[in-house]
């Protein structure tokens, strides 16, 4: 009887959760469907009614993609976005775990490190609108109104969240690993790079994905620092499709799909590393 009850419980469906999942899937699928359909439609097929917008293209055309690449100076904008994103990810993965290691391992012994942790993490609660004006003045003062200034600001902006993630993850890395290395004659620097840094691989992947998504899709920071310089990132170049009175949806959506491909590949590669790291941790 108990076995039958257990089987029945396992087979029963949680209706509210299922409904919420369906709503979530539709919410994601609908705009993605609209983006793909409109990107392949010719401008003459665009209509103002919703059924016309949902209708499949009469002839799947790639002309919107080629025109969008010309309007956005695609390869040049893509190169700028890739340089900014890759440099941001590399610096975040190299610098932020170092800060987290120094603070996380000494928080319980020294109040200074605990205060430093609380002070830096509180930066997550400062809205970007408050930072925007000081940021523009400071970067102009140091002559950093270019892609280098954008990278530096991204590394600073992502520090609070990454510090919290790395510090939390370090609690799961036992101190005995470092102590064993010290017994064998390793220095703190050697123990960090050969033991701690490799053990934080799943968190490196998580931080890399978050930093890459933020840097790749951001509009405001490049607009403030690089606007009018003639050197655009992809989100900045896509603003060309919007004017005061109209938006060219065909070219805009085609450009969005082109910009989606590189970051989607990056996400899939890092996602595999995250799952692999979680599985290895579970086996240990």
PDB file of C-alpha atoms in Angstrom:
ATOM      1  CA  UNK A   1       0.000   0.000   0.000  1.00  0.00           C
ATOM      2  CA  UNK A   2       2.803   2.347   0.950  1.00  0.00           C
ATOM      3  CA  UNK A   3       4.668   1.450  -2.260  1.00  0.00           C
ATOM      4  CA  UNK A   4       1.557   2.245  -4.344  1.00  0.00           C
ATOM      5  CA  UNK A   5       1.183   5.574  -2.548  1.00  0.00           C
ATOM      6  CA  UNK A   6       4.844   6.384  -3.159  1.00  0.00           C
ATOM      7  CA  UNK A   7       4.567   5.558  -6.884  1.00  0.00           C
ATOM      8  CA  UNK A   8       1.390   7.624  -7.143  1.00  0.00           C
ATOM      9  CA  UNK A   9       3.130  10.574  -5.451  1.00  0.00           C
ATOM     10  CA  UNK A  10       6.083  10.367  -7.840  1.00  0.00           C
ATOM     11  CA  UNK A  11       3.789  10.223 -10.887  1.00  0.00           C
ATOM     12  CA  UNK A  12       1.507  13.057  -9.766  1.00  0.00           C
ATOM     13  CA  UNK A  13       2.002  16.372 -11.563  1.00  0.00           C
ATOM     14  CA  UNK A  14       2.433  19.711  -9.867  1.00  0.00           C
ATOM     15  CA  UNK A  15      -0.134  21.666 -11.866  1.00  0.00           C
ATOM     16  CA  UNK A  16       0.759  25.226 -10.705  1.00  0.00           C
ATOM     17  CA  UNK A  17       4.480  24.665 -11.420  1.00  0.00           C
ATOM     18  CA  UNK A  18       3.654  23.124 -14.808  1.00  0.00           C
ATOM     19  CA  UNK A  19       1.470  26.115 -15.722  1.00  0.00           C
ATOM     20  CA  UNK A  20       4.200  28.552 -14.662  1.00  0.00           C
ATOM     21  CA  UNK A  21       6.768  26.647 -16.743  1.00  0.00           C
ATOM     22  CA  UNK A  22       4.464  26.752 -19.770  1.00  0.00           C
ATOM     23  CA  UNK A  23       3.973  30.505 -19.344  1.00  0.00           C
ATOM     24  CA  UNK A  24       7.744  30.937 -19.026  1.00  0.00           C
ATOM     25  CA  UNK A  25       8.380  28.901 -22.198  1.00  0.00           C
ATOM     26  CA  UNK A  26       5.798  30.910 -24.156  1.00  0.00           C
ATOM     27  CA  UNK A  27       7.261  34.185 -22.848  1.00  0.00           C
ATOM     28  CA  UNK A  28      10.693  33.188 -24.176  1.00  0.00           C
ATOM     29  CA  UNK A  29       9.505  31.516 -27.369  1.00  0.00           C
ATOM     30  CA  UNK A  30       7.170  34.277 -28.582  1.00  0.00           C
ATOM     31  CA  UNK A  31       9.715  37.154 -28.902  1.00  0.00           C
ATOM     32  CA  UNK A  32      12.304  34.741 -30.329  1.00  0.00           C
ATOM     33  CA  UNK A  33       9.801  33.564 -32.967  1.00  0.00           C
ATOM     34  CA  UNK A  34       8.911  37.167 -33.825  1.00  0.00           C
ATOM     35  CA  UNK A  35      12.600  38.080 -34.154  1.00  0.00           C
ATOM     36  CA  UNK A  36      13.372  35.186 -36.513  1.00  0.00           C
ATOM     37  CA  UNK A  37      10.261  35.609 -38.667  1.00  0.00           C
ATOM     38  CA  UNK A  38      10.619  39.389 -39.082  1.00  0.00           C
ATOM     39  CA  UNK A  39      14.367  39.125 -39.747  1.00  0.00           C
ATOM     40  CA  UNK A  40      13.706  36.895 -42.782  1.00  0.00           C
ATOM     41  CA  UNK A  41      10.738  38.904 -44.093  1.00  0.00           C
ATOM     42  CA  UNK A  42      10.994  41.566 -46.762  1.00  0.00           C
ATOM     43  CA  UNK A  43       9.905  45.092 -45.689  1.00  0.00           C
ATOM     44  CA  UNK A  44       6.926  44.871 -48.078  1.00  0.00           C
ATOM     45  CA  UNK A  45       5.508  41.961 -46.043  1.00  0.00           C
ATOM     46  CA  UNK A  46       5.402  43.931 -42.783  1.00  0.00           C
ATOM     47  CA  UNK A  47       1.897  44.736 -41.530  1.00  0.00           C
ATOM     48  CA  UNK A  48       0.524  46.540 -38.487  1.00  0.00           C
ATOM     49  CA  UNK A  49      -1.834  43.742 -37.341  1.00  0.00           C
ATOM     50  CA  UNK A  50      -0.616  41.009 -35.006  1.00  0.00           C
ATOM     51  CA  UNK A  51      -1.652  38.082 -37.258  1.00  0.00           C
ATOM     52  CA  UNK A  52       0.292  39.575 -40.146  1.00  0.00           C
ATOM     53  CA  UNK A  53       3.363  39.936 -37.944  1.00  0.00           C
ATOM     54  CA  UNK A  54       3.073  36.311 -36.793  1.00  0.00           C
ATOM     55  CA  UNK A  55       2.680  34.995 -40.351  1.00  0.00           C
ATOM     56  CA  UNK A  56       5.649  33.159 -41.837  1.00  0.00           C
ATOM     57  CA  UNK A  57       7.563  34.927 -44.659  1.00  0.00           C
ATOM     58  CA  UNK A  58       6.275  34.262 -48.173  1.00  0.00           C
ATOM     59  CA  UNK A  59       9.901  33.889 -49.244  1.00  0.00           C
ATOM     60  CA  UNK A  60      12.746  33.459 -46.760  1.00  0.00           C
ATOM     61  CA  UNK A  61      15.209  36.204 -47.660  1.00  0.00           C
ATOM     62  CA  UNK A  62      18.762  36.880 -46.439  1.00  0.00           C
ATOM     63  CA  UNK A  63      18.828  40.416 -47.846  1.00  0.00           C
ATOM     64  CA  UNK A  64      18.067  41.940 -44.413  1.00  0.00           C
ATOM     65  CA  UNK A  65      21.196  40.330 -42.970  1.00  0.00           C
ATOM     66  CA  UNK A  66      23.525  41.630 -45.685  1.00  0.00           C
ATOM     67  CA  UNK A  67      22.031  45.144 -45.458  1.00  0.00           C
ATOM     68  CA  UNK A  68      22.225  45.095 -41.636  1.00  0.00           C
ATOM     69  CA  UNK A  69      25.917  44.161 -41.846  1.00  0.00           C
ATOM     70  CA  UNK A  70      26.587  47.156 -44.085  1.00  0.00           C
ATOM     71  CA  UNK A  71      24.629  49.619 -41.931  1.00  0.00           C
ATOM     72  CA  UNK A  72      26.298  48.536 -38.670  1.00  0.00           C
ATOM     73  CA  UNK A  73      29.795  48.129 -40.157  1.00  0.00           C
ATOM     74  CA  UNK A  74      29.392  44.647 -38.735  1.00  0.00           C
ATOM     75  CA  UNK A  75      32.950  43.281 -38.756  1.00  0.00           C
ATOM     76  CA  UNK A  76      34.450  46.425 -37.234  1.00  0.00           C
ATOM     77  CA  UNK A  77      31.742  46.610 -34.559  1.00  0.00           C
ATOM     78  CA  UNK A  78      32.053  42.869 -33.922  1.00  0.00           C
ATOM     79  CA  UNK A  79      35.821  43.234 -33.401  1.00  0.00           C
ATOM     80  CA  UNK A  80      35.309  46.064 -30.884  1.00  0.00           C
ATOM     81  CA  UNK A  81      32.689  44.063 -28.983  1.00  0.00           C
ATOM     82  CA  UNK A  82      34.878  40.948 -28.926  1.00  0.00           C
ATOM     83  CA  UNK A  83      37.964  42.847 -27.709  1.00  0.00           C
ATOM     84  CA  UNK A  84      36.003  44.560 -24.924  1.00  0.00           C
ATOM     85  CA  UNK A  85      34.195  41.371 -23.885  1.00  0.00           C
ATOM     86  CA  UNK A  86      37.231  39.060 -23.945  1.00  0.00           C
ATOM     87  CA  UNK A  87      39.464  41.544 -22.084  1.00  0.00           C
ATOM     88  CA  UNK A  88      36.719  42.100 -19.489  1.00  0.00           C
ATOM     89  CA  UNK A  89      36.242  38.360 -18.959  1.00  0.00           C
ATOM     90  CA  UNK A  90      39.996  37.687 -18.720  1.00  0.00           C
ATOM     91  CA  UNK A  91      40.591  40.485 -16.192  1.00  0.00           C
ATOM     92  CA  UNK A  92      37.547  39.495 -14.108  1.00  0.00           C
ATOM     93  CA  UNK A  93      38.676  35.854 -13.939  1.00  0.00           C
ATOM     94  CA  UNK A  94      42.268  36.825 -13.068  1.00  0.00           C
ATOM     95  CA  UNK A  95      41.776  39.736 -10.634  1.00  0.00           C
ATOM     96  CA  UNK A  96      38.508  39.054  -8.814  1.00  0.00           C
ATOM     97  CA  UNK A  97      39.383  35.580  -7.429  1.00  0.00           C
ATOM     98  CA  UNK A  98      42.664  37.029  -6.116  1.00  0.00           C
ATOM     99  CA  UNK A  99      40.751  39.670  -4.147  1.00  0.00           C
ATOM    100  CA  UNK A 100      38.230  37.061  -2.981  1.00  0.00           C
ATOM    101  CA  UNK A 101      41.034  34.729  -1.860  1.00  0.00           C
ATOM    102  CA  UNK A 102      42.765  37.450   0.179  1.00  0.00           C
ATOM    103  CA  UNK A 103      39.514  38.632   1.768  1.00  0.00           C
ATOM    104  CA  UNK A 104      37.745  35.278   2.128  1.00  0.00           C
ATOM    105  CA  UNK A 105      40.619  33.511   3.886  1.00  0.00           C
ATOM    106  CA  UNK A 106      41.218  36.368   6.362  1.00  0.00           C
ATOM    107  CA  UNK A 107      37.689  37.596   7.152  1.00  0.00           C
ATOM    108  CA  UNK A 108      37.381  35.593  10.362  1.00  0.00           C
ATOM    109  CA  UNK A 109      40.774  36.680  11.701  1.00  0.00           C
ATOM    110  CA  UNK A 110      40.927  40.389  10.813  1.00  0.00           C
ATOM    111  CA  UNK A 111      38.143  42.981  10.946  1.00  0.00           C
ATOM    112  CA  UNK A 112      39.807  44.943   8.154  1.00  0.00           C
ATOM    113  CA  UNK A 113      39.081  42.188   5.610  1.00  0.00           C
ATOM    114  CA  UNK A 114      35.510  41.818   6.863  1.00  0.00           C
ATOM    115  CA  UNK A 115      34.977  45.565   6.499  1.00  0.00           C
ATOM    116  CA  UNK A 116      36.561  45.461   3.026  1.00  0.00           C
ATOM    117  CA  UNK A 117      34.197  42.672   2.012  1.00  0.00           C
ATOM    118  CA  UNK A 118      31.100  44.520   3.254  1.00  0.00           C
ATOM    119  CA  UNK A 119      32.255  47.791   1.661  1.00  0.00           C
ATOM    120  CA  UNK A 120      32.960  46.261  -1.758  1.00  0.00           C
ATOM    121  CA  UNK A 121      29.828  44.078  -1.866  1.00  0.00           C
ATOM    122  CA  UNK A 122      27.645  47.086  -0.967  1.00  0.00           C
ATOM    123  CA  UNK A 123      28.590  48.446  -4.417  1.00  0.00           C
ATOM    124  CA  UNK A 124      25.952  46.114  -5.900  1.00  0.00           C
ATOM    125  CA  UNK A 125      23.198  48.289  -4.452  1.00  0.00           C
ATOM    126  CA  UNK A 126      24.313  51.560  -6.099  1.00  0.00           C
ATOM    127  CA  UNK A 127      22.169  52.215  -9.219  1.00  0.00           C
ATOM    128  CA  UNK A 128      23.944  52.898 -12.503  1.00  0.00           C
ATOM    129  CA  UNK A 129      22.069  56.215 -12.898  1.00  0.00           C
ATOM    130  CA  UNK A 130      23.907  57.564  -9.830  1.00  0.00           C
ATOM    131  CA  UNK A 131      27.276  56.395 -11.148  1.00  0.00           C
ATOM    132  CA  UNK A 132      26.780  57.677 -14.681  1.00  0.00           C
ATOM    133  CA  UNK A 133      27.785  61.329 -14.207  1.00  0.00           C
ATOM    134  CA  UNK A 134      30.849  60.754 -11.954  1.00  0.00           C
ATOM    135  CA  UNK A 135      31.905  57.988 -14.320  1.00  0.00           C
ATOM    136  CA  UNK A 136      31.791  60.296 -17.358  1.00  0.00           C
ATOM    137  CA  UNK A 137      33.767  63.033 -15.570  1.00  0.00           C
ATOM    138  CA  UNK A 138      36.378  60.648 -14.156  1.00  0.00           C
ATOM    139  CA  UNK A 139      37.066  58.851 -17.437  1.00  0.00           C
ATOM    140  CA  UNK A 140      37.315  62.195 -19.269  1.00  0.00           C
ATOM    141  CA  UNK A 141      39.814  63.439 -16.661  1.00  0.00           C
ATOM    142  CA  UNK A 142      42.051  60.388 -17.195  1.00  0.00           C
ATOM    143  CA  UNK A 143      41.601  60.455 -21.010  1.00  0.00           C
ATOM    144  CA  UNK A 144      39.872  57.054 -20.927  1.00  0.00           C
ATOM    145  CA  UNK A 145      36.882  57.828 -23.131  1.00  0.00           C
ATOM    146  CA  UNK A 146      37.640  54.796 -25.297  1.00  0.00           C
ATOM    147  CA  UNK A 147      37.405  51.011 -25.223  1.00  0.00           C
ATOM    148  CA  UNK A 148      40.129  50.779 -22.533  1.00  0.00           C
ATOM    149  CA  UNK A 149      38.011  52.929 -20.213  1.00  0.00           C
ATOM    150  CA  UNK A 150      34.979  50.723 -20.907  1.00  0.00           C
ATOM    151  CA  UNK A 151      36.952  47.593 -19.943  1.00  0.00           C
ATOM    152  CA  UNK A 152      38.259  49.165 -16.712  1.00  0.00           C
ATOM    153  CA  UNK A 153      34.766  50.251 -15.692  1.00  0.00           C
ATOM    154  CA  UNK A 154      33.336  46.789 -16.402  1.00  0.00           C
ATOM    155  CA  UNK A 155      36.010  45.162 -14.227  1.00  0.00           C
ATOM    156  CA  UNK A 156      35.157  47.585 -11.412  1.00  0.00           C
ATOM    157  CA  UNK A 157      31.380  47.208 -11.843  1.00  0.00           C
ATOM    158  CA  UNK A 158      31.461  43.405 -11.721  1.00  0.00           C
ATOM    159  CA  UNK A 159      33.819  43.256  -8.709  1.00  0.00           C
ATOM    160  CA  UNK A 160      31.106  43.350  -5.974  1.00  0.00           C
ATOM    161  CA  UNK A 161      29.075  40.448  -7.361  1.00  0.00           C
ATOM    162  CA  UNK A 162      32.128  38.378  -8.348  1.00  0.00           C
ATOM    163  CA  UNK A 163      33.665  38.956  -4.923  1.00  0.00           C
ATOM    164  CA  UNK A 164      30.516  37.627  -3.271  1.00  0.00           C
ATOM    165  CA  UNK A 165      30.413  34.577  -5.581  1.00  0.00           C
ATOM    166  CA  UNK A 166      34.104  33.684  -5.201  1.00  0.00           C
ATOM    167  CA  UNK A 167      34.130  34.241  -1.438  1.00  0.00           C
ATOM    168  CA  UNK A 168      31.095  32.026  -1.005  1.00  0.00           C
ATOM    169  CA  UNK A 169      32.618  29.321  -3.197  1.00  0.00           C
ATOM    170  CA  UNK A 170      35.941  29.434  -1.280  1.00  0.00           C
ATOM    171  CA  UNK A 171      34.102  28.204   1.822  1.00  0.00           C
ATOM    172  CA  UNK A 172      33.706  24.859   0.030  1.00  0.00           C
ATOM    173  CA  UNK A 173      37.455  24.562  -0.689  1.00  0.00           C
ATOM    174  CA  UNK A 174      39.023  22.961   2.446  1.00  0.00           C
ATOM    175  CA  UNK A 175      41.931  24.722   4.142  1.00  0.00           C
ATOM    176  CA  UNK A 176      43.689  21.352   4.510  1.00  0.00           C
ATOM    177  CA  UNK A 177      44.604  21.482   0.794  1.00  0.00           C
ATOM    178  CA  UNK A 178      46.621  24.674   1.305  1.00  0.00           C
ATOM    179  CA  UNK A 179      48.089  23.469   4.602  1.00  0.00           C
ATOM    180  CA  UNK A 180      49.332  20.307   2.905  1.00  0.00           C
ATOM    181  CA  UNK A 181      50.981  22.463   0.218  1.00  0.00           C
ATOM    182  CA  UNK A 182      52.640  24.669   2.850  1.00  0.00           C
ATOM    183  CA  UNK A 183      54.033  21.559   4.544  1.00  0.00           C
ATOM    184  CA  UNK A 184      55.568  20.575   1.199  1.00  0.00           C
ATOM    185  CA  UNK A 185      57.271  23.982   0.991  1.00  0.00           C
ATOM    186  CA  UNK A 186      54.866  25.880  -1.264  1.00  0.00           C
ATOM    187  CA  UNK A 187      54.431  29.630  -0.874  1.00  0.00           C
ATOM    188  CA  UNK A 188      51.036  31.351  -0.648  1.00  0.00           C
ATOM    189  CA  UNK A 189      51.338  32.419  -4.293  1.00  0.00           C
ATOM    190  CA  UNK A 190      52.172  28.854  -5.406  1.00  0.00           C
ATOM    191  CA  UNK A 191      49.345  27.354  -3.351  1.00  0.00           C
ATOM    192  CA  UNK A 192      46.870  29.793  -4.867  1.00  0.00           C
ATOM    193  CA  UNK A 193      47.777  29.222  -8.522  1.00  0.00           C
ATOM    194  CA  UNK A 194      48.300  25.449  -8.298  1.00  0.00           C
ATOM    195  CA  UNK A 195      45.531  24.492  -5.839  1.00  0.00           C
ATOM    196  CA  UNK A 196      42.927  27.185  -5.223  1.00  0.00           C
ATOM    197  CA  UNK A 197      42.608  28.651  -8.733  1.00  0.00           C
ATOM    198  CA  UNK A 198      42.050  25.276 -10.508  1.00  0.00           C
ATOM    199  CA  UNK A 199      39.531  24.213  -7.836  1.00  0.00           C
ATOM    200  CA  UNK A 200      37.404  27.282  -8.585  1.00  0.00           C
ATOM    201  CA  UNK A 201      36.938  26.323 -12.257  1.00  0.00           C
ATOM    202  CA  UNK A 202      33.093  26.088 -12.081  1.00  0.00           C
ATOM    203  CA  UNK A 203      32.948  29.553 -10.506  1.00  0.00           C
ATOM    204  CA  UNK A 204      35.335  30.910 -13.165  1.00  0.00           C
ATOM    205  CA  UNK A 205      32.881  29.685 -15.805  1.00  0.00           C
ATOM    206  CA  UNK A 206      29.943  31.301 -13.998  1.00  0.00           C
ATOM    207  CA  UNK A 207      31.758  34.626 -13.629  1.00  0.00           C
ATOM    208  CA  UNK A 208      32.889  34.484 -17.267  1.00  0.00           C
ATOM    209  CA  UNK A 209      29.321  33.948 -18.502  1.00  0.00           C
ATOM    210  CA  UNK A 210      27.901  36.767 -16.374  1.00  0.00           C
ATOM    211  CA  UNK A 211      30.668  39.205 -17.353  1.00  0.00           C
ATOM    212  CA  UNK A 212      30.452  38.279 -21.033  1.00  0.00           C
ATOM    213  CA  UNK A 213      26.670  38.668 -21.176  1.00  0.00           C
ATOM    214  CA  UNK A 214      26.839  42.018 -19.382  1.00  0.00           C
ATOM    215  CA  UNK A 215      29.667  43.435 -21.503  1.00  0.00           C
ATOM    216  CA  UNK A 216      28.320  42.092 -24.817  1.00  0.00           C
ATOM    217  CA  UNK A 217      24.778  43.434 -24.399  1.00  0.00           C
ATOM    218  CA  UNK A 218      25.507  46.710 -22.605  1.00  0.00           C
ATOM    219  CA  UNK A 219      24.603  49.931 -24.378  1.00  0.00           C
ATOM    220  CA  UNK A 220      24.908  52.693 -21.785  1.00  0.00           C
ATOM    221  CA  UNK A 221      28.591  52.441 -20.834  1.00  0.00           C
ATOM    222  CA  UNK A 222      29.918  52.361 -24.439  1.00  0.00           C
ATOM    223  CA  UNK A 223      27.433  55.114 -25.351  1.00  0.00           C
ATOM    224  CA  UNK A 224      28.776  57.403 -22.599  1.00  0.00           C
ATOM    225  CA  UNK A 225      32.457  56.696 -23.216  1.00  0.00           C
ATOM    226  CA  UNK A 226      32.612  55.908 -26.955  1.00  0.00           C
ATOM    227  CA  UNK A 227      29.565  57.705 -28.350  1.00  0.00           C
ATOM    228  CA  UNK A 228      30.492  59.940 -31.288  1.00  0.00           C
ATOM    229  CA  UNK A 229      34.032  58.567 -31.534  1.00  0.00           C
ATOM    230  CA  UNK A 230      33.203  56.572 -34.684  1.00  0.00           C
ATOM    231  CA  UNK A 231      34.235  53.359 -32.960  1.00  0.00           C
ATOM    232  CA  UNK A 232      31.065  51.433 -32.108  1.00  0.00           C
ATOM    233  CA  UNK A 233      30.263  48.184 -30.394  1.00  0.00           C
ATOM    234  CA  UNK A 234      27.448  46.044 -31.816  1.00  0.00           C
ATOM    235  CA  UNK A 235      24.728  47.380 -29.431  1.00  0.00           C
ATOM    236  CA  UNK A 236      25.804  50.950 -30.270  1.00  0.00           C
ATOM    237  CA  UNK A 237      25.748  50.276 -34.003  1.00  0.00           C
ATOM    238  CA  UNK A 238      22.252  48.782 -33.705  1.00  0.00           C
ATOM    239  CA  UNK A 239      20.931  52.152 -32.552  1.00  0.00           C
ATOM    240  CA  UNK A 240      21.199  53.213 -36.212  1.00  0.00           C
ATOM    241  CA  UNK A 241      17.982  51.310 -36.914  1.00  0.00           C
ATOM    242  CA  UNK A 242      15.977  53.593 -34.618  1.00  0.00           C
ATOM    243  CA  UNK A 243      15.052  57.159 -35.413  1.00  0.00           C
ATOM    244  CA  UNK A 244      12.801  59.647 -33.639  1.00  0.00           C
ATOM    245  CA  UNK A 245       9.717  58.574 -35.573  1.00  0.00           C
ATOM    246  CA  UNK A 246      10.350  55.043 -36.838  1.00  0.00           C
ATOM    247  CA  UNK A 247      12.261  51.794 -36.428  1.00  0.00           C
ATOM    248  CA  UNK A 248      13.413  49.486 -39.202  1.00  0.00           C
ATOM    249  CA  UNK A 249      12.395  46.209 -37.572  1.00  0.00           C
ATOM    250  CA  UNK A 250      13.550  43.957 -40.419  1.00  0.00           C
ATOM    251  CA  UNK A 251      17.150  45.174 -40.293  1.00  0.00           C
ATOM    252  CA  UNK A 252      17.144  45.558 -36.512  1.00  0.00           C
ATOM    253  CA  UNK A 253      16.015  41.976 -35.871  1.00  0.00           C
ATOM    254  CA  UNK A 254      18.416  40.610 -38.476  1.00  0.00           C
ATOM    255  CA  UNK A 255      21.235  42.468 -36.717  1.00  0.00           C
ATOM    256  CA  UNK A 256      20.113  41.129 -33.325  1.00  0.00           C
ATOM    257  CA  UNK A 257      20.314  37.555 -34.621  1.00  0.00           C
ATOM    258  CA  UNK A 258      23.804  38.164 -36.026  1.00  0.00           C
ATOM    259  CA  UNK A 259      24.950  39.585 -32.687  1.00  0.00           C
ATOM    260  CA  UNK A 260      23.375  36.654 -30.836  1.00  0.00           C
ATOM    261  CA  UNK A 261      25.497  33.938 -32.468  1.00  0.00           C
ATOM    262  CA  UNK A 262      28.962  34.668 -30.906  1.00  0.00           C
ATOM    263  CA  UNK A 263      27.686  35.126 -27.350  1.00  0.00           C
ATOM    264  CA  UNK A 264      25.455  32.044 -27.685  1.00  0.00           C
ATOM    265  CA  UNK A 265      28.480  29.913 -28.675  1.00  0.00           C
ATOM    266  CA  UNK A 266      30.464  31.338 -25.745  1.00  0.00           C
ATOM    267  CA  UNK A 267      27.605  30.585 -23.360  1.00  0.00           C
ATOM    268  CA  UNK A 268      27.231  26.990 -24.567  1.00  0.00           C
ATOM    269  CA  UNK A 269      30.978  26.332 -24.126  1.00  0.00           C
ATOM    270  CA  UNK A 270      31.026  27.761 -20.591  1.00  0.00           C
ATOM    271  CA  UNK A 271      27.741  26.063 -19.698  1.00  0.00           C
ATOM    272  CA  UNK A 272      29.397  22.714 -20.417  1.00  0.00           C
ATOM    273  CA  UNK A 273      32.237  23.629 -18.030  1.00  0.00           C
ATOM    274  CA  UNK A 274      29.762  24.595 -15.299  1.00  0.00           C
ATOM    275  CA  UNK A 275      27.875  21.288 -15.538  1.00  0.00           C
ATOM    276  CA  UNK A 276      31.142  19.330 -15.651  1.00  0.00           C
ATOM    277  CA  UNK A 277      32.427  21.106 -12.556  1.00  0.00           C
ATOM    278  CA  UNK A 278      29.206  20.545 -10.623  1.00  0.00           C
ATOM    279  CA  UNK A 279      29.249  16.813 -11.483  1.00  0.00           C
ATOM    280  CA  UNK A 280      32.898  16.451 -10.427  1.00  0.00           C
ATOM    281  CA  UNK A 281      32.146  18.218  -7.166  1.00  0.00           C
ATOM    282  CA  UNK A 282      29.213  15.925  -6.491  1.00  0.00           C
ATOM    283  CA  UNK A 283      31.351  12.796  -7.082  1.00  0.00           C
ATOM    284  CA  UNK A 284      34.028  14.052  -4.681  1.00  0.00           C
TER     285      UNK A 284
END
